[in-house]
Amino acid sequence: MTLPESVGAIVFVSLDHFLVTLIAACPLAISILIALPVQYRKWWTRLLTLLALAVSFCMMSKLSVSTANELNQISLMIVKILIAFLLAGSLGMNLLRIWEQIKSQSIHHENSPLDLKIQLGVCLLAATLIPLTHTQFLVNYHHSQFDEAMNHQRIEKARINARDWSRLAPQAKWNSLKVTTVYRDLQKQCHALKQQLSHFGSEVHSDHTGARIQMHLHLDQHEDAIELIQPLLNSSQAALAWDTYGLILQREEKWEESLDAYSIALKLWQNKAENPQALAGQTSAYRGIALAEKKIGKTAQAEVAYQKLITLAPTAENHFLLARFYEEKQRSELAMKHAQQAAALAPGQFKEPAQKLIEMMKSSHFGCFRIYRSSLPEA
């Protein structure tokens, strides 16, 4: 990791997070500049400069990116605010000069001490609440992305989301484990997978091909996985190869190509004798076809594919997929029906997500009185 990347990772978490902090700090910095006597304004900016440089130097020399120390996290927040104040202060000086020019052309009016206190208080509140609100938004986002990555066994993606999540909320937990601990465990898993792949070298061994493809998928190394899959597309393992190829294309958001791949996989699975592997293959293909058609905009075809999926494998996961599909299309009654079926089949996994989905529909879909009535407990 280069020094600029380290600075961005350790101090700012992300560029958009820093910019929100900067924007929120601007009014406060300008208000402080206005409140200060003219002779102290330059000293205010210089003081912030020295503090930002001194604290940044200390933090950069002592902290690691994945630190879990709460005191260090507080220090990082201070560094961000200081640098935001520094930049906002420079901007504020220029804006203040413009303001004074405009003011000098109008009737002279001095703010009372009470007005200044109210102004500073409002700016301080905004400079605090806006970054905190944005931070909570990012925490929720990385949490949901992490859950999705873990559900699909995308270890590298989960590691990245856990890293960003832990920076924003170092005390957060996932399955009773601190996110910082989960991040370190995932980091070790990724390292172990890369070590295993390096042991295989560049030679292709048919006995190890499946394992290597799976490792590349865990690490989101799609090009390497496709290179191994290509020779299998016309082999006895073609059905599984096309199915996996469709998955990779969907991860790359190539929906048309993934639809073609999953359609080929479905035909190949259907031509096989009925057995658990063929059933699982058809289930995977229908799930991929439904998602691809939904993304392309073929809503009617996607619904047919989801219905076939439910008929073939009426699991809690598939019912919840259909519930989300109907919720997106604002077909609330059907969404609620399948959400409740998912919760009934696997309450430990889907009771809470199903309830959240129903609550979201209640609050976002106006006029859904029937949903409210039908979701009430029966007498």
Coordinates of C-alpha atoms in Angstrom, one line a residue:
M1 CA 0.0 0.0 0.0
T2 CA 1.4 3.4 -1.0
L3 CA 1.6 6.3 1.3
P4 CA -1.3 8.2 -0.3
E5 CA -3.4 5.1 0.0
S6 CA -2.4 4.7 3.6
V7 CA -3.3 8.3 4.4
G8 CA -6.6 7.9 2.8
A9 CA -7.3 4.6 4.5
I10 CA -6.2 5.5 8.0
V11 CA -7.3 9.1 8.3
F12 CA -10.3 9.5 6.1
V13 CA -11.9 6.0 5.8
S14 CA -13.2 7.0 2.4
L15 CA -13.1 10.1 0.2
D16 CA -16.9 10.7 0.4
H17 CA -16.8 10.4 4.2
F18 CA -14.1 13.0 4.5
L19 CA -15.8 15.4 2.1
V20 CA -19.0 15.1 4.1
T21 CA -17.0 16.0 7.3
L22 CA -15.4 18.9 5.4
I23 CA -18.6 20.3 4.1
A24 CA -20.2 20.0 7.5
A25 CA -17.3 21.8 9.2
C26 CA -17.2 24.7 6.7
P27 CA -20.1 26.7 8.3
L28 CA -18.6 26.2 11.8
A29 CA -15.1 27.3 10.7
I30 CA -16.5 30.4 9.0
S31 CA -18.6 31.2 12.0
I32 CA -15.6 31.0 14.3
L33 CA -13.6 33.2 12.0
I34 CA -16.4 35.8 12.0
A35 CA -16.6 35.6 15.8
L36 CA -12.8 36.1 16.3
P37 CA -11.2 39.5 16.3
V38 CA -9.5 40.3 13.0
Q39 CA -6.0 40.1 14.5
Y40 CA -6.5 36.5 15.7
R41 CA -8.0 35.0 12.5
K42 CA -4.6 34.2 10.9
W43 CA -3.4 32.7 14.1
W44 CA -6.5 30.4 14.2
T45 CA -5.7 29.0 10.8
R46 CA -2.0 28.6 11.7
L47 CA -2.9 26.8 14.9
L48 CA -5.1 24.4 13.1
T49 CA -2.3 23.8 10.6
L50 CA 0.2 22.9 13.3
L51 CA -2.2 20.7 15.2
A52 CA -3.2 18.8 12.0
L53 CA 0.4 18.2 11.0
A54 CA 1.5 17.2 14.5
V55 CA -1.4 14.8 15.2
S56 CA -1.2 13.4 11.6
F57 CA 2.5 12.6 12.0
C58 CA 1.9 10.9 15.3
M59 CA -1.0 8.8 14.0
M60 CA 0.8 7.8 10.8
S61 CA 3.8 6.6 12.7
K62 CA 1.9 4.6 15.3
L63 CA -1.4 3.2 13.9
S64 CA -2.2 0.4 11.6
V65 CA -5.1 0.4 9.2
S66 CA -7.0 -2.3 11.0
T67 CA -6.6 -0.9 14.5
A68 CA -9.3 -1.9 17.0
N69 CA -8.3 0.5 19.8
E70 CA -11.2 2.8 20.6
L71 CA -8.9 5.6 21.7
N72 CA -7.1 5.4 18.4
Q73 CA -10.4 5.6 16.5
I74 CA -11.3 8.8 18.5
S75 CA -7.9 10.2 17.6
L76 CA -8.5 9.4 13.9
M77 CA -11.8 11.3 14.2
I78 CA -9.9 14.3 15.7
V79 CA -7.4 14.2 12.8
K80 CA -10.2 14.3 10.2
I81 CA -12.0 17.1 11.9
L82 CA -8.7 19.1 12.3
I83 CA -7.9 18.7 8.6
A84 CA -11.5 19.5 7.6
F85 CA -11.2 22.7 9.8
L86 CA -7.9 23.5 8.2
L87 CA -9.4 23.3 4.6
A88 CA -12.6 24.9 5.7
G89 CA -10.7 27.7 7.4
S90 CA -8.8 28.5 4.2
L91 CA -12.0 28.6 2.3
G92 CA -13.6 30.6 5.1
M93 CA -10.9 33.3 4.9
N94 CA -11.7 33.8 1.2
L95 CA -15.5 33.8 1.8
L96 CA -15.0 36.2 4.7
R97 CA -13.2 38.7 2.6
I98 CA -16.0 38.6 0.0
W99 CA -18.6 38.9 2.8
E100 CA -16.8 41.9 4.3
Q101 CA -16.7 43.6 0.8
I102 CA -20.4 43.1 0.4
K103 CA -21.0 44.2 4.0
S104 CA -18.9 47.4 3.6
Q105 CA -21.2 48.4 0.8
S106 CA -24.3 48.0 2.9
I107 CA -25.5 49.4 6.3
H108 CA -23.0 48.6 9.0
H109 CA -24.5 46.1 11.5
E110 CA -22.8 44.3 14.3
N111 CA -24.0 40.9 15.5
S112 CA -24.9 40.8 19.1
P113 CA -23.0 38.2 21.4
L114 CA -26.3 36.2 21.6
D115 CA -26.6 36.1 17.8
L116 CA -23.0 34.8 17.5
K117 CA -23.6 32.2 20.2
I118 CA -26.7 30.9 18.4
Q119 CA -24.9 30.9 15.1
L120 CA -22.0 29.0 16.5
G121 CA -24.3 26.6 18.3
V122 CA -26.3 25.8 15.1
C123 CA -23.0 25.3 13.1
L124 CA -21.5 23.1 15.8
L125 CA -24.7 21.0 15.8
A126 CA -24.6 20.6 12.0
A127 CA -20.8 19.8 12.0
T128 CA -21.6 17.0 14.5
L129 CA -24.8 15.6 13.3
I130 CA -24.1 15.5 9.6
P131 CA -20.9 13.4 9.8
L132 CA -22.5 11.1 12.4
T133 CA -25.5 10.6 10.2
H134 CA -23.4 9.8 7.2
T135 CA -21.2 7.5 9.2
Q136 CA -24.3 5.5 10.3
F137 CA -25.4 5.3 6.7
L138 CA -22.0 3.9 5.7
V139 CA -22.0 1.5 8.7
N140 CA -25.4 0.1 7.6
Y141 CA -24.2 -0.1 4.0
H142 CA -21.0 -2.0 4.7
H143 CA -22.9 -4.3 7.1
S144 CA -25.4 -5.3 4.5
Q145 CA -22.7 -5.7 1.8
F146 CA -20.7 -7.8 4.3
D147 CA -23.7 -10.1 5.0
E148 CA -24.4 -10.5 1.3
A149 CA -20.7 -11.3 0.6
M150 CA -20.6 -13.9 3.4
N151 CA -23.8 -15.5 2.1
H152 CA -22.2 -16.0 -1.3
Q153 CA -18.9 -17.1 0.1
R154 CA -17.0 -14.1 -1.4
I155 CA -14.3 -14.0 1.2
E156 CA -12.2 -11.2 -0.4
K157 CA -15.3 -8.9 -0.8
A158 CA -16.4 -9.7 2.8
R159 CA -12.8 -8.9 4.0
I160 CA -13.0 -5.4 2.3
N161 CA -16.5 -4.7 3.7
A162 CA -15.4 -5.9 7.2
R163 CA -12.3 -3.6 7.0
D164 CA -14.4 -0.5 6.1
W165 CA -17.1 -1.5 8.6
S166 CA -14.6 -1.9 11.4
R167 CA -13.0 1.5 10.7
L168 CA -16.3 3.2 11.1
A169 CA -17.6 1.1 14.0
P170 CA -14.7 -0.7 15.8
Q171 CA -17.0 -1.9 18.6
A172 CA -19.6 -3.4 16.2
K173 CA -20.2 -7.2 16.3
W174 CA -21.2 -9.9 13.9
N175 CA -22.4 -13.2 15.2
S176 CA -21.1 -12.3 18.7
L177 CA -17.7 -11.5 17.3
K178 CA -16.2 -8.0 17.0
V179 CA -16.0 -7.0 13.4
T180 CA -12.3 -6.2 13.9
T181 CA -11.7 -9.8 14.8
V182 CA -13.8 -11.0 11.9
Y183 CA -11.7 -8.8 9.6
R184 CA -8.5 -10.3 10.8
D185 CA -9.8 -13.8 10.4
L186 CA -10.9 -13.1 6.9
Q187 CA -7.5 -11.6 6.1
K188 CA -5.9 -14.8 7.2
Q189 CA -8.3 -16.9 5.1
C190 CA -7.5 -14.8 2.0
H191 CA -3.8 -15.2 2.6
A192 CA -4.2 -18.9 3.1
L193 CA -6.2 -19.2 -0.2
K194 CA -3.5 -17.3 -2.1
Q195 CA -0.8 -19.5 -0.6
Q196 CA -2.7 -22.6 -1.7
L197 CA -3.2 -21.3 -5.2
S198 CA 0.5 -20.4 -5.5
H199 CA 1.4 -24.0 -4.6
F200 CA -0.6 -25.2 -7.7
G201 CA 1.5 -23.1 -10.0
S202 CA 0.6 -22.5 -13.6
E203 CA 0.1 -26.2 -14.5
V204 CA -3.5 -27.4 -14.8
H205 CA -4.3 -30.6 -13.0
S206 CA -7.8 -32.0 -13.7
D207 CA -8.0 -33.3 -10.1
H208 CA -7.5 -29.8 -8.7
T209 CA -9.4 -27.7 -11.3
G210 CA -12.6 -27.5 -9.3
A211 CA -10.9 -26.6 -6.1
R212 CA -8.8 -23.9 -7.9
I213 CA -11.9 -22.4 -9.5
Q214 CA -13.6 -22.3 -6.1
M215 CA -10.6 -20.6 -4.6
H216 CA -10.5 -18.0 -7.3
L217 CA -14.2 -17.3 -6.8
H218 CA -13.7 -16.9 -3.0
L219 CA -11.0 -14.2 -3.9
D220 CA -13.1 -12.6 -6.7
Q221 CA -10.3 -13.5 -9.2
H222 CA -12.7 -13.8 -12.0
E223 CA -10.3 -13.8 -15.0
D224 CA -8.3 -16.6 -13.5
A225 CA -11.5 -18.6 -12.8
I226 CA -12.7 -18.1 -16.4
E227 CA -9.4 -19.3 -17.7
L228 CA -9.9 -22.6 -15.9
I229 CA -13.6 -22.9 -16.8
Q230 CA -13.2 -22.3 -20.6
P231 CA -11.8 -25.9 -21.3
L232 CA -14.7 -27.4 -19.3
L233 CA -17.5 -25.8 -21.3
N234 CA -17.5 -28.7 -23.8
S235 CA -16.6 -31.5 -21.4
S236 CA -18.6 -33.9 -19.3
Q237 CA -18.7 -31.2 -16.7
A238 CA -20.3 -28.7 -19.0
A239 CA -23.4 -28.1 -17.0
L240 CA -21.5 -27.1 -13.9
A241 CA -19.0 -25.1 -15.9
W242 CA -21.8 -23.1 -17.7
D243 CA -23.5 -22.6 -14.3
T244 CA -20.3 -21.3 -12.7
Y245 CA -19.6 -19.1 -15.8
G246 CA -23.0 -17.6 -15.5
L247 CA -22.3 -16.7 -11.8
I248 CA -19.1 -15.0 -12.7
L249 CA -20.8 -13.0 -15.4
Q250 CA -23.4 -11.9 -12.9
R251 CA -20.8 -10.8 -10.5
E252 CA -19.4 -8.6 -13.3
E253 CA -22.9 -7.4 -14.0
K254 CA -22.9 -8.7 -17.6
W255 CA -26.6 -9.7 -17.4
E256 CA -27.3 -10.6 -21.0
E257 CA -24.2 -12.9 -21.2
S258 CA -25.1 -14.4 -17.8
L259 CA -28.7 -15.1 -19.0
D260 CA -27.2 -17.0 -22.0
A261 CA -24.8 -19.0 -19.8
Y262 CA -27.5 -20.0 -17.3
S263 CA -29.9 -20.9 -20.1
I264 CA -27.4 -23.3 -21.5
A265 CA -26.7 -24.7 -18.1
L266 CA -30.4 -25.3 -17.4
K267 CA -30.8 -27.3 -20.6
L268 CA -27.7 -29.4 -19.8
W269 CA -29.0 -30.1 -16.2
Q270 CA -32.5 -31.0 -17.6
N271 CA -30.9 -33.5 -19.9
K272 CA -29.3 -35.4 -17.0
A273 CA -30.9 -38.2 -15.1
E274 CA -32.9 -37.0 -12.0
N275 CA -30.6 -36.9 -9.0
P276 CA -29.8 -34.4 -6.2
Q277 CA -26.9 -32.8 -8.2
A278 CA -29.2 -32.2 -11.3
L279 CA -31.9 -30.8 -9.0
A280 CA -29.4 -28.5 -7.4
G281 CA -28.1 -27.5 -10.8
Q282 CA -31.5 -26.6 -12.2
T283 CA -32.3 -24.6 -9.0
S284 CA -29.1 -22.6 -9.4
A285 CA -29.8 -22.1 -13.1
Y286 CA -33.4 -20.8 -12.5
R287 CA -32.2 -18.5 -9.8
G288 CA -29.5 -17.1 -12.1
I289 CA -32.0 -16.7 -15.0
A290 CA -34.6 -15.0 -12.8
L291 CA -32.0 -12.5 -11.6
A292 CA -30.6 -11.8 -15.0
E293 CA -34.1 -11.2 -16.5
K294 CA -35.0 -8.9 -13.7
K295 CA -31.9 -6.8 -14.2
I296 CA -32.5 -6.7 -17.9
G297 CA -36.1 -5.5 -17.4
K298 CA -37.9 -8.7 -18.5
T299 CA -40.2 -8.6 -15.5
A300 CA -42.8 -11.1 -16.7
Q301 CA -40.1 -13.7 -17.7
A302 CA -38.3 -13.1 -14.4
E303 CA -41.5 -13.8 -12.5
V304 CA -42.0 -17.1 -14.5
A305 CA -38.5 -18.1 -13.6
Y306 CA -39.0 -17.4 -9.9
Q307 CA -42.2 -19.4 -9.9
K308 CA -40.4 -22.4 -11.5
L309 CA -37.7 -22.0 -8.9
I310 CA -40.3 -22.1 -6.1
T311 CA -42.0 -25.2 -7.7
L312 CA -38.6 -27.0 -8.0
A313 CA -37.2 -26.0 -4.6
P314 CA -39.7 -24.3 -2.2
T315 CA -37.0 -23.4 0.3
A316 CA -37.1 -20.4 2.7
E317 CA -34.3 -18.7 0.7
N318 CA -36.2 -19.0 -2.6
H319 CA -39.4 -17.7 -1.0
F320 CA -37.6 -14.7 0.3
L321 CA -36.0 -14.0 -3.1
L322 CA -39.5 -14.0 -4.6
A323 CA -40.7 -11.8 -1.8
R324 CA -38.0 -9.2 -2.5
F325 CA -38.9 -9.4 -6.2
Y326 CA -42.5 -8.7 -5.6
E327 CA -41.6 -5.9 -3.1
E328 CA -39.5 -4.2 -5.8
K329 CA -42.4 -4.4 -8.2
Q330 CA -44.7 -3.0 -5.5
R331 CA -46.9 -6.1 -5.5
S332 CA -47.1 -6.0 -1.7
E333 CA -49.6 -8.8 -0.9
L334 CA -47.6 -11.4 -2.8
A335 CA -44.4 -10.0 -1.3
M336 CA -45.8 -10.4 2.2
K337 CA -47.1 -13.9 1.5
H338 CA -43.7 -15.2 0.4
A339 CA -41.9 -13.3 3.2
Q340 CA -44.1 -15.0 5.7
Q341 CA -43.5 -18.4 4.1
A342 CA -39.7 -17.8 4.3
A343 CA -40.0 -16.9 8.0
A344 CA -42.1 -19.9 8.7
L345 CA -39.7 -22.3 7.0
A346 CA -36.5 -20.9 8.5
P347 CA -37.4 -18.5 11.4
G348 CA -33.9 -18.4 12.7
Q349 CA -32.6 -17.0 9.4
F350 CA -35.5 -15.2 7.8
K351 CA -37.9 -14.1 10.6
E352 CA -36.2 -10.8 11.2
P353 CA -35.5 -10.0 7.5
A354 CA -39.1 -10.9 6.6
Q355 CA -40.4 -8.6 9.4
K356 CA -38.2 -5.8 8.2
L357 CA -39.4 -6.2 4.6
I358 CA -43.0 -6.1 5.7
E359 CA -42.4 -3.0 7.9
M360 CA -40.7 -1.3 5.0
M361 CA -43.7 -2.0 2.7
K362 CA -46.0 -0.6 5.3
S363 CA -44.0 2.7 5.5
S364 CA -43.2 3.1 1.8
H365 CA -46.3 1.9 0.0
F366 CA -49.1 4.3 0.6
G367 CA -52.6 2.9 0.6
C368 CA -51.5 -0.6 1.4
F369 CA -54.3 -1.1 3.9
R370 CA -54.8 -4.7 3.0
I371 CA -51.2 -5.4 3.9
Y372 CA -51.6 -3.9 7.3
R373 CA -54.8 -5.9 7.9
S374 CA -53.4 -9.2 6.7
S375 CA -50.3 -8.8 8.7
L376 CA -52.2 -8.5 12.0
P377 CA -52.3 -11.7 14.2
E378 CA -55.4 -13.8 13.7
A379 CA -57.9 -13.8 16.5

